CSV table of C-alpha atoms in Angstrom, one decimal:
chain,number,residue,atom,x,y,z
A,276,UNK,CA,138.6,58.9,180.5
A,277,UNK,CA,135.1,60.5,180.7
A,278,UNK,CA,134.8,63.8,180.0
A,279,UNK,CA,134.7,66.2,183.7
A,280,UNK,CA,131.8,67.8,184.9
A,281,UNK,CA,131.4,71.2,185.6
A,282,UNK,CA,130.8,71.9,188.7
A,283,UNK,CA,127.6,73.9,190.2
A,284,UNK,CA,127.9,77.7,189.6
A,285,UNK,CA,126.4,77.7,192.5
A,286,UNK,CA,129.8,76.3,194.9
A,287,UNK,CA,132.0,77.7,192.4
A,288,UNK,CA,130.6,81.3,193.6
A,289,UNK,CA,131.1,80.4,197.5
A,290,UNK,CA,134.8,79.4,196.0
A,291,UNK,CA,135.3,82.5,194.4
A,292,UNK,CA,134.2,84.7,197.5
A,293,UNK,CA,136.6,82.5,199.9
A,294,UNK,CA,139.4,83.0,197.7
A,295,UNK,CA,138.5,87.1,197.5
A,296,UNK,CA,138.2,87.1,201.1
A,297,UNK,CA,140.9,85.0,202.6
A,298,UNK,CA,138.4,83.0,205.1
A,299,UNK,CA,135.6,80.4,205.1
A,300,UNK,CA,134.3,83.0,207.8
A,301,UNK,CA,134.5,86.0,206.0
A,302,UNK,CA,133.2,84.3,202.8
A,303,UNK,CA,130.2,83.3,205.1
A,304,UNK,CA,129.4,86.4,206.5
A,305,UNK,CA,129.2,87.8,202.9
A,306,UNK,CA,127.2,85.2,201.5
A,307,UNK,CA,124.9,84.9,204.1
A,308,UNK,CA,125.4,81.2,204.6
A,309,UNK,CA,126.9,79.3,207.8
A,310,UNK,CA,130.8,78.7,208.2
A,311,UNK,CA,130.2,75.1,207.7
A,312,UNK,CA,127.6,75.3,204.8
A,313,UNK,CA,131.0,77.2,203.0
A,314,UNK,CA,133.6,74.9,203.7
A,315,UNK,CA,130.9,71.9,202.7
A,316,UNK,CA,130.8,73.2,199.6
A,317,UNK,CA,134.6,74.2,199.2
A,318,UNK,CA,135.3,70.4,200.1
A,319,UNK,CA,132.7,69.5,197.1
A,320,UNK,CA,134.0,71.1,194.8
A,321,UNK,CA,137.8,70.2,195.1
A,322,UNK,CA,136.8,66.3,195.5
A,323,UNK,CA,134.8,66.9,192.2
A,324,UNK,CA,137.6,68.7,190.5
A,325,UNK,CA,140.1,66.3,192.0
A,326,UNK,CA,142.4,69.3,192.7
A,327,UNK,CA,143.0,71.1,196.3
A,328,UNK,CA,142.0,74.5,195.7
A,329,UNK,CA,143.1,76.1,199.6
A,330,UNK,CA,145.1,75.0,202.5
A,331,UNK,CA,143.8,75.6,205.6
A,332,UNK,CA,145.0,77.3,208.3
A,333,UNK,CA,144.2,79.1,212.1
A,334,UNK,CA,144.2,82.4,210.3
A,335,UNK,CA,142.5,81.7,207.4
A,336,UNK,CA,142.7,80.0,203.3
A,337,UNK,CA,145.6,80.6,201.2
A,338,UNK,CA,145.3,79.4,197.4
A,339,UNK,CA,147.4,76.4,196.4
A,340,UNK,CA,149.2,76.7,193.2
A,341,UNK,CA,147.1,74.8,191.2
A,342,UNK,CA,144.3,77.0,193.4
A,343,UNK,CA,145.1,80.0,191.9
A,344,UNK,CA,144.7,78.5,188.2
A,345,UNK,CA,141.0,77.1,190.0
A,346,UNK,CA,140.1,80.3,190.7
A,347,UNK,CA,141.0,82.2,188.1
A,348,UNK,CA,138.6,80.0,185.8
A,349,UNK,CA,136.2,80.0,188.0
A,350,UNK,CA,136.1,83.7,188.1
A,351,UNK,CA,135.2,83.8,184.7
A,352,UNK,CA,132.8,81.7,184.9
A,353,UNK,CA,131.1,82.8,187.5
A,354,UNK,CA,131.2,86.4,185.5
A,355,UNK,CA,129.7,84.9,182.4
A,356,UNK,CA,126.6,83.1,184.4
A,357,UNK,CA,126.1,86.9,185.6
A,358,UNK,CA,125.8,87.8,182.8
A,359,UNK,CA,123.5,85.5,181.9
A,360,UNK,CA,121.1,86.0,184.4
A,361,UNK,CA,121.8,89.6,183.2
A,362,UNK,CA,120.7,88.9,179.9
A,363,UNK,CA,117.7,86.6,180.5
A,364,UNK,CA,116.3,89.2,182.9
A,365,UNK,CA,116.6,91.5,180.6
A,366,UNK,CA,114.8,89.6,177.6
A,367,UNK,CA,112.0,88.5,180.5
A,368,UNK,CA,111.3,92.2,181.3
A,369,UNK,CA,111.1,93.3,177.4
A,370,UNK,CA,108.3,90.9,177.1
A,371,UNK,CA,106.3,92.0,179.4
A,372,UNK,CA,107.4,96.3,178.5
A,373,UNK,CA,105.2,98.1,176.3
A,374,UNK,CA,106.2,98.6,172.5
A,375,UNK,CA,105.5,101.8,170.8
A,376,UNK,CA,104.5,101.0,166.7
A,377,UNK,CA,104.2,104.5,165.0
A,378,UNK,CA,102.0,103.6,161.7
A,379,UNK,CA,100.7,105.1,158.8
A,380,UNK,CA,97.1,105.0,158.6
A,381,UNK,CA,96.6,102.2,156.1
A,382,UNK,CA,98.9,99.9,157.2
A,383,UNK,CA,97.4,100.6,160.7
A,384,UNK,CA,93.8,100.4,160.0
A,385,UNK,CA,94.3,97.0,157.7
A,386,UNK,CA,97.7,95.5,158.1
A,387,UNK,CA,98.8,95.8,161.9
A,388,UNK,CA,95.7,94.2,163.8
A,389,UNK,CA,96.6,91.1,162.0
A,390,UNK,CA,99.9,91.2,163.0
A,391,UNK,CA,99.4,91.9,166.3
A,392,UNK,CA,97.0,89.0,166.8
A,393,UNK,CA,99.6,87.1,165.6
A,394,UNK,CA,102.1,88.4,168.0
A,395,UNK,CA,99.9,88.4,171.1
A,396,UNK,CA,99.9,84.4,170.9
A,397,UNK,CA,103.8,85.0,171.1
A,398,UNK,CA,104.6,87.4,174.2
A,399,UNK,CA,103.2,89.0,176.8
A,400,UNK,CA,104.5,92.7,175.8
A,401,UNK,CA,102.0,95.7,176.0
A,402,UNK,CA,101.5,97.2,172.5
A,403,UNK,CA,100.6,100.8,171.8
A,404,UNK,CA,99.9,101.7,168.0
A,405,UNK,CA,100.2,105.7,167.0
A,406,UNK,CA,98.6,106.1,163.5
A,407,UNK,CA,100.1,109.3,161.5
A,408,UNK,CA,101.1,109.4,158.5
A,409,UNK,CA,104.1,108.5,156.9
A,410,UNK,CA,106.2,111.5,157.0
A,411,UNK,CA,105.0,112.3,161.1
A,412,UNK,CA,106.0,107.8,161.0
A,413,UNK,CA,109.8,108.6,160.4
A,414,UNK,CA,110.1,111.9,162.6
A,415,UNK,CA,108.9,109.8,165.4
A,416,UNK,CA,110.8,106.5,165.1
A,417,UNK,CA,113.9,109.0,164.6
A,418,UNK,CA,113.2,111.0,167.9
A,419,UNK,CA,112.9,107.5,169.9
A,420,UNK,CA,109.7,107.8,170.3
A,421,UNK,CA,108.6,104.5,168.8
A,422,UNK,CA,110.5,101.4,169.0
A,423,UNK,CA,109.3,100.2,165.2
A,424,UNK,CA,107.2,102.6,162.6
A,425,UNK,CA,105.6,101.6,159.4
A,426,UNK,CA,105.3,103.7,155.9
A,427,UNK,CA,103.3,103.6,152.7
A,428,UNK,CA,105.1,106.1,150.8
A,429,UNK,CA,107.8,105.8,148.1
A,430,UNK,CA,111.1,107.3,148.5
A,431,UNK,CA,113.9,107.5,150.8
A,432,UNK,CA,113.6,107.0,155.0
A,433,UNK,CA,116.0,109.4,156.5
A,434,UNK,CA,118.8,107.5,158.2
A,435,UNK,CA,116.6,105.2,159.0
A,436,UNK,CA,116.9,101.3,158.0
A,437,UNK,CA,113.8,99.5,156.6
A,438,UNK,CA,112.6,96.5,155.4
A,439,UNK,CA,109.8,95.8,152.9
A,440,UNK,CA,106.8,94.2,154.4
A,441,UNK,CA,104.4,94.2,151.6
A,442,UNK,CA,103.1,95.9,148.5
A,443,UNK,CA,99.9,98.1,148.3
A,444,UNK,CA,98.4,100.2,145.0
A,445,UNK,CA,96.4,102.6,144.8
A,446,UNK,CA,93.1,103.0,143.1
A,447,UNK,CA,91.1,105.9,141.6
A,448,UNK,CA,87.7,105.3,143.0
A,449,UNK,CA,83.9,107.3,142.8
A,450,UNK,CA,80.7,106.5,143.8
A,451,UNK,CA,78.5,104.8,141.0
A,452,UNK,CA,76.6,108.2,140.3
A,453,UNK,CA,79.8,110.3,139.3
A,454,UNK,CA,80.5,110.2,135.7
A,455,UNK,CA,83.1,108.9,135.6
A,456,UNK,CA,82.2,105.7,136.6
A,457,UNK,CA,79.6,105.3,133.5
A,458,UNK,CA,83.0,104.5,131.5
A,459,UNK,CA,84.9,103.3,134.3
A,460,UNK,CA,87.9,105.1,132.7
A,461,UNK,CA,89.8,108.4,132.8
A,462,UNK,CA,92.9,110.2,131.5
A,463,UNK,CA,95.6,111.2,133.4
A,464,UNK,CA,95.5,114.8,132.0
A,465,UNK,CA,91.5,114.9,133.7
A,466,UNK,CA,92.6,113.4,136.9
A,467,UNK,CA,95.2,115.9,137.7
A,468,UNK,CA,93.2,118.6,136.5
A,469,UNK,CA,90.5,117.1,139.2
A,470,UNK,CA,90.4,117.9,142.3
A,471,UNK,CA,90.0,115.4,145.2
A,472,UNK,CA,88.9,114.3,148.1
A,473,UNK,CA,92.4,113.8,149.5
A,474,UNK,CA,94.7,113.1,153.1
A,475,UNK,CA,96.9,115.9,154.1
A,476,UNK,CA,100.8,116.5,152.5
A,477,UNK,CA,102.8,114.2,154.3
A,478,UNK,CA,100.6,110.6,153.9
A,479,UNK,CA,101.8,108.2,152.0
A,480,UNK,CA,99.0,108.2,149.3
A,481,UNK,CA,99.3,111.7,148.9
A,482,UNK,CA,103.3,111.2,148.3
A,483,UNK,CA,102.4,108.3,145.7
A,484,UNK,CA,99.7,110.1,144.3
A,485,UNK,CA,101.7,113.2,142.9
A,486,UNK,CA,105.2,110.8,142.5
A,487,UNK,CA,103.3,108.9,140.0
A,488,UNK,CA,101.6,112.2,138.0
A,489,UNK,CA,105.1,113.9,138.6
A,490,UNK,CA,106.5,110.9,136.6
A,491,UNK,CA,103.9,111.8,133.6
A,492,UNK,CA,104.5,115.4,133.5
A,493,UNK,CA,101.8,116.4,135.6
A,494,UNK,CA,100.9,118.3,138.5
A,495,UNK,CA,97.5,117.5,141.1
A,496,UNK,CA,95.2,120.0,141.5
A,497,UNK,CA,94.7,121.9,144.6
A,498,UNK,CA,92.7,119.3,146.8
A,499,UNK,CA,89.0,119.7,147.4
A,500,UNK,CA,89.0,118.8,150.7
A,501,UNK,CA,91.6,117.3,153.5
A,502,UNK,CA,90.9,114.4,155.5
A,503,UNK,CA,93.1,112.5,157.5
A,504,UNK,CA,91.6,109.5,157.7
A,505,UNK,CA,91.1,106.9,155.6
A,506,UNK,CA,87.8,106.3,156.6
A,507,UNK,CA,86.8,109.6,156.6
A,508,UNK,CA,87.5,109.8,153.0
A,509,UNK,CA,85.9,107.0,151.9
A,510,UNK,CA,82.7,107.9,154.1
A,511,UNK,CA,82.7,111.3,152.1
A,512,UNK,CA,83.2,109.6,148.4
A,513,UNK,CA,80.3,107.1,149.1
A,514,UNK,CA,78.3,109.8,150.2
A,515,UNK,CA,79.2,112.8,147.7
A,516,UNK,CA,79.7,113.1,144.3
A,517,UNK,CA,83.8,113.4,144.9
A,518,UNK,CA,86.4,111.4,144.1
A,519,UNK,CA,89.5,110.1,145.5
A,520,UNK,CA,92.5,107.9,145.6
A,521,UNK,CA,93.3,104.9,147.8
A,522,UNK,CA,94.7,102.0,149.0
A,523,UNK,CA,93.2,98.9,147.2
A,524,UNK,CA,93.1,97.1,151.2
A,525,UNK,CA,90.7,100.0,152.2
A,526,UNK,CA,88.1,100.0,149.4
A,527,UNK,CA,88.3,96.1,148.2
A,528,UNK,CA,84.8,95.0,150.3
A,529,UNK,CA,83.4,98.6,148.6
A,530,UNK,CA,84.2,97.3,145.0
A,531,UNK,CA,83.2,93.8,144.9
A,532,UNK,CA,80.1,95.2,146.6
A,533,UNK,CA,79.2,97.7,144.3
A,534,UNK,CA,79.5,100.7,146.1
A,535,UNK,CA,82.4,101.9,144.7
A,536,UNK,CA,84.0,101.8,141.4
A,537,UNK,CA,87.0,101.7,140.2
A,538,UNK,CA,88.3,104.5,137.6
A,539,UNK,CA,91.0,103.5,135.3
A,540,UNK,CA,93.5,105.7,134.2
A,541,UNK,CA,95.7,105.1,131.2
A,542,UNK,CA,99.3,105.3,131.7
A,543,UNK,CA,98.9,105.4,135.6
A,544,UNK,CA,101.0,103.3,137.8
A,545,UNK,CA,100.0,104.1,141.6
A,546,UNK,CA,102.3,100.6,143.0
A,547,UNK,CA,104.1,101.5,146.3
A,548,UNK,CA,105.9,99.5,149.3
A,549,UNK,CA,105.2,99.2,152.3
A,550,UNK,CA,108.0,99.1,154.6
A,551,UNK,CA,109.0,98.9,158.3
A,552,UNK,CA,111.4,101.9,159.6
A,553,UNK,CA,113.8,101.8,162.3
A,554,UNK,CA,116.9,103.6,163.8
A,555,UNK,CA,119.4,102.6,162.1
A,556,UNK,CA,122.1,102.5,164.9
A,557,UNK,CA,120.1,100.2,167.2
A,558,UNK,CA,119.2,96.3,166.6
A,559,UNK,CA,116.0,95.0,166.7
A,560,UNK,CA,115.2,92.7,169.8
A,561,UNK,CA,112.3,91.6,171.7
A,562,UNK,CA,108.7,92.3,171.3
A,563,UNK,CA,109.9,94.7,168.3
A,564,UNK,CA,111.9,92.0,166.5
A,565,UNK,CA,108.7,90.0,167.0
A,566,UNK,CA,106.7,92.1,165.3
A,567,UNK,CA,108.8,92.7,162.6
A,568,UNK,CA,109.2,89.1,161.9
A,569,UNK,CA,105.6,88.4,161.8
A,570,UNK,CA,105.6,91.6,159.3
A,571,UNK,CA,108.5,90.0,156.8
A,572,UNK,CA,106.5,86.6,157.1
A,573,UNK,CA,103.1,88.5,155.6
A,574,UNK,CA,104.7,88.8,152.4
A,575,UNK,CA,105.8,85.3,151.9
């Protein structure tokens, strides 16, 4: 026997209302349709189901045995394609919402355009990108305030669950004048003893930066000035005789082209991740789950 088809959610809601209301009128009247339109569509569904849902009578529709049973799964099913309409609305109207991406300023300034171009081919959400850095990243993606953040430093995030997206060192780095760039190489003792050109407590590179001279015994000098932007620092390095630590995707052009140089230092491992941070008791869906995926799929 071949298998039964369902019959249209459609009917199976005018069903439903006539057996909640106790009339083809009533059912009608509620569903904006004509007397005859319901009953049409009672009648189809019972001749398609093979079963006689209601007998008919001057004062109204009373479920037959077997009716009740009919109704009682179509109920259900009729709840369930609400919900699904539910659902897809729901998923249509996060596409087009904006999503809030707290950043720190490297993975910002290098890392999330990309992304984003990538994404943009995807869905039709509004983005809005907040660089900070990484400490100011997890205050605000804990607060609600962004949907997904971003952070370049080592250590633990809070409560907050995250996922590494890539890997970033840092580099020592001078203009070709300074002299420390005639030998290309340092100590660590005369780098912490140095002060820098540096971003303000709380980035990421600062973090990694005194983690990785903590590890060796050591502790950075006062800075020698406070920027908070990566390009403001390496604006000041190229034009001063200061030097400075960052992130090998800011200064790589500067290097191969000669304008900076890179300073060894012996025993000096500046490595850190670069993860994505978000609440912990929320999933990820949408234009957020997205971005994240095009994120994880950067460091394959």
């Amino acid at each position: 026997m071949p298998a039964r088809r369902l019959p249209d959610i459609t009917a199976l809601e005018v069903v439903v209302a006539v057996g909640r209301l106790g009339s083809m009128g009533a059912a009608a009247r509620g569903l904006g349709l004509s007397q005859q339109a319901v009953s049409s569509r009672v009648r189809g569904v019972e001749h398609e189901l093979g079963v006689e849902i209601f007998v008919r009578s001057p004062a109204g529709v009373e479920p037959t045995e077997n009716g009740r049973l009919v109704l009682e799964w179509a109920n259900a099913l009729v709840e369930r394609a609400a919900e699904f309409v539910a659902g897809v609305d729901t998923l249509v109207g996060n596409r087009h919402a904006t999503l809030v991406v707290a950043a720190s300023m490297t993975v910002a300034e290098y890392l999330v355009p990309g992304w984003l171009t990538t994404l943009t081919s995807r869905t039709g959400a509004r983005i809005s990108v907040r660089p900070m850095n990484s400490a100011e990243v997890i205050e605000t993606v804990r607060s609600g305030d962004a949907d997904l953040g971003f952070v370049e430093s080592p250590g633990e995030t809070a409560d907050l669950d995250a996922a590494l997206v890539a890997t970033d060192e840092l580099y020592v780095v001078a203009a070709p004048g300074h002299r420390w760039s005639r030998t290309g190489t340092v100590s660590a003792d005369e780098l912490a003893s140095t002060p820098l050109i540096q971003r303000e407590p709380g980035s990421g590179t600062r973090i990694t930066y005194e983690k990785a001279l903590s590890e060796l015994g050591l502790v950075a000098a006062d800075p020698l000035i406070e920027l908070r932007s990566v390009t403001a620092i390496r604006s000041s390095v190229l034009t001063s005789n200061g030097v400075t630590v960052l992130s090998r995707l800011s200064i790589a052009d500067d290097i191969a082209a000669g304008r900076l140089v890179r300073i060894n230092v012996d025993g000096l491992s500046m490595v850190r991740p670069l993860r994505a941070v978000w609440t912990s008791h929320i999933t990820v869906r949408g234009p957020a789950r997205e971005l994240l995926d095009v994120a994880l799929a950067s460091t394959t």
